[in-house]
Amino acid sequence: MIACFDIGGSAIKGAIAYSPEDIRPLPKVQTPLHDFDLFALAIERIAAEAGADPTRLIAISIAGVIDSETGIITCANIPCIDGRRLVADLSEKLRRPVLVANDADCFALSEAVVGAGRDHRIVFGVILGTGVGGGLVINGKIHEGTGGFAGEWGHGPVSATLAGNPPVSIPRYACGCGQIGCVDAVGAARGMERLHAHIHGKLLASTEIIAAWDAGDEAAARTIDVYIDVVSGPLAMTINIVGASIVPVGGGLANSHSLISRLDEAVRARILRRTDKPLVIPAELKIEPGLIGAGVLGLMELPK
Ligand SMILES: [Zn+2]
């Protein structure tokens, strides 16, 4: 067994992983944001209190991107690790091997090994929630790509300027990454809300838009039509490129199975491969996919 962690800007969640199917969560603690010693200590304490072997490796899923060439992590919401060689620094502090992977990559790995992607060789895990992200797993291994950015289909100036039937003009919104017209700016939960406000002049939460659509509301149906049109094009192209045979979707918007089902139809109509089988589907692992992905990652590295 190993200790594994899912670390974000608000909490460090730990678990003990006995097998990919048996990962038992531990109580979570607040993430120390400004002191690296406290950050490392919090991890050490959780592992020690759970009785994990103090010499055995630990595996971490984190809301940041790690450059595999330099080892440097970019993690804006945890300042005490941002810009560090996180694996090297943590291994030294904790005196044991440390594995760290991006949370979207860990999500994709969890789905590939114990979720909806179990029988698939190429799994593209998609996040539609506070942001638009993704992770690519090939033959059971994370393909992080140069710089750690493989799978990041949410950024790049590609979002449609006309969408829906009949077409409505869509502004190219500024994105947090510095570009204009990213899928992230229209495809995340906030993006859906932005589209609704743009089309109908009314600000609703994404959950309200989806609930109204489910209840037969015409205005919400128009927004969903435009949203699906805007998001399905870039996703279909990404699937053509990576060749995935299954695309599990996680994040808040994936709680709506009707939304993911609409997205699946639109994507399958746009990819080059013809298939009648569901391709874009809700993720199977609803609870703690990052934690499970970290556990799977760590267990795979243990000597057999
Ligand atoms: Zn962007």
Tab-separated table of N, CA and C and ligand atoms in Angstrom, residues 154-156 175-177 179 182 184, ligand 1:
chain	number	residue	atom	x	y	z
A	154	GLY	N	-8.346	23.213	-24.099
A	154	GLY	CA	-9.157	24.394	-23.770
A	154	GLY	C	-8.549	25.722	-24.177
A	155	HIS	N	-7.263	25.692	-24.558
A	155	HIS	CA	-6.600	26.976	-24.827
A	155	HIS	C	-6.023	27.042	-26.232
A	156	GLY	N	-6.271	28.165	-26.867
A	156	GLY	CA	-5.909	28.387	-28.264
A	156	GLY	C	-7.070	29.161	-28.880
A	175	CYS	N	-9.244	35.271	-22.433
A	175	CYS	CA	-9.069	34.099	-21.566
A	175	CYS	C	-7.963	34.380	-20.551
A	176	GLY	N	-8.026	33.683	-19.426
A	176	GLY	CA	-7.010	33.834	-18.388
A	176	GLY	C	-5.605	33.502	-18.859
A	177	CYS	N	-5.469	32.724	-19.947
A	177	CYS	CA	-4.141	32.335	-20.437
A	177	CYS	C	-3.500	33.461	-21.256
A	179	GLN	N	-4.795	34.678	-24.196
A	179	GLN	CA	-5.239	34.690	-25.578
A	179	GLN	C	-6.712	35.134	-25.658
A	182	CYS	N	-10.476	31.488	-26.641
A	182	CYS	CA	-10.220	30.102	-26.199
A	182	CYS	C	-11.528	29.351	-25.951
A	184	ASP	N	-11.921	27.469	-23.480
A	184	ASP	CA	-12.116	27.614	-22.037
A	184	ASP	C	-13.073	28.768	-21.708
B	1	ZN	ZN	-6.928	30.345	-22.871
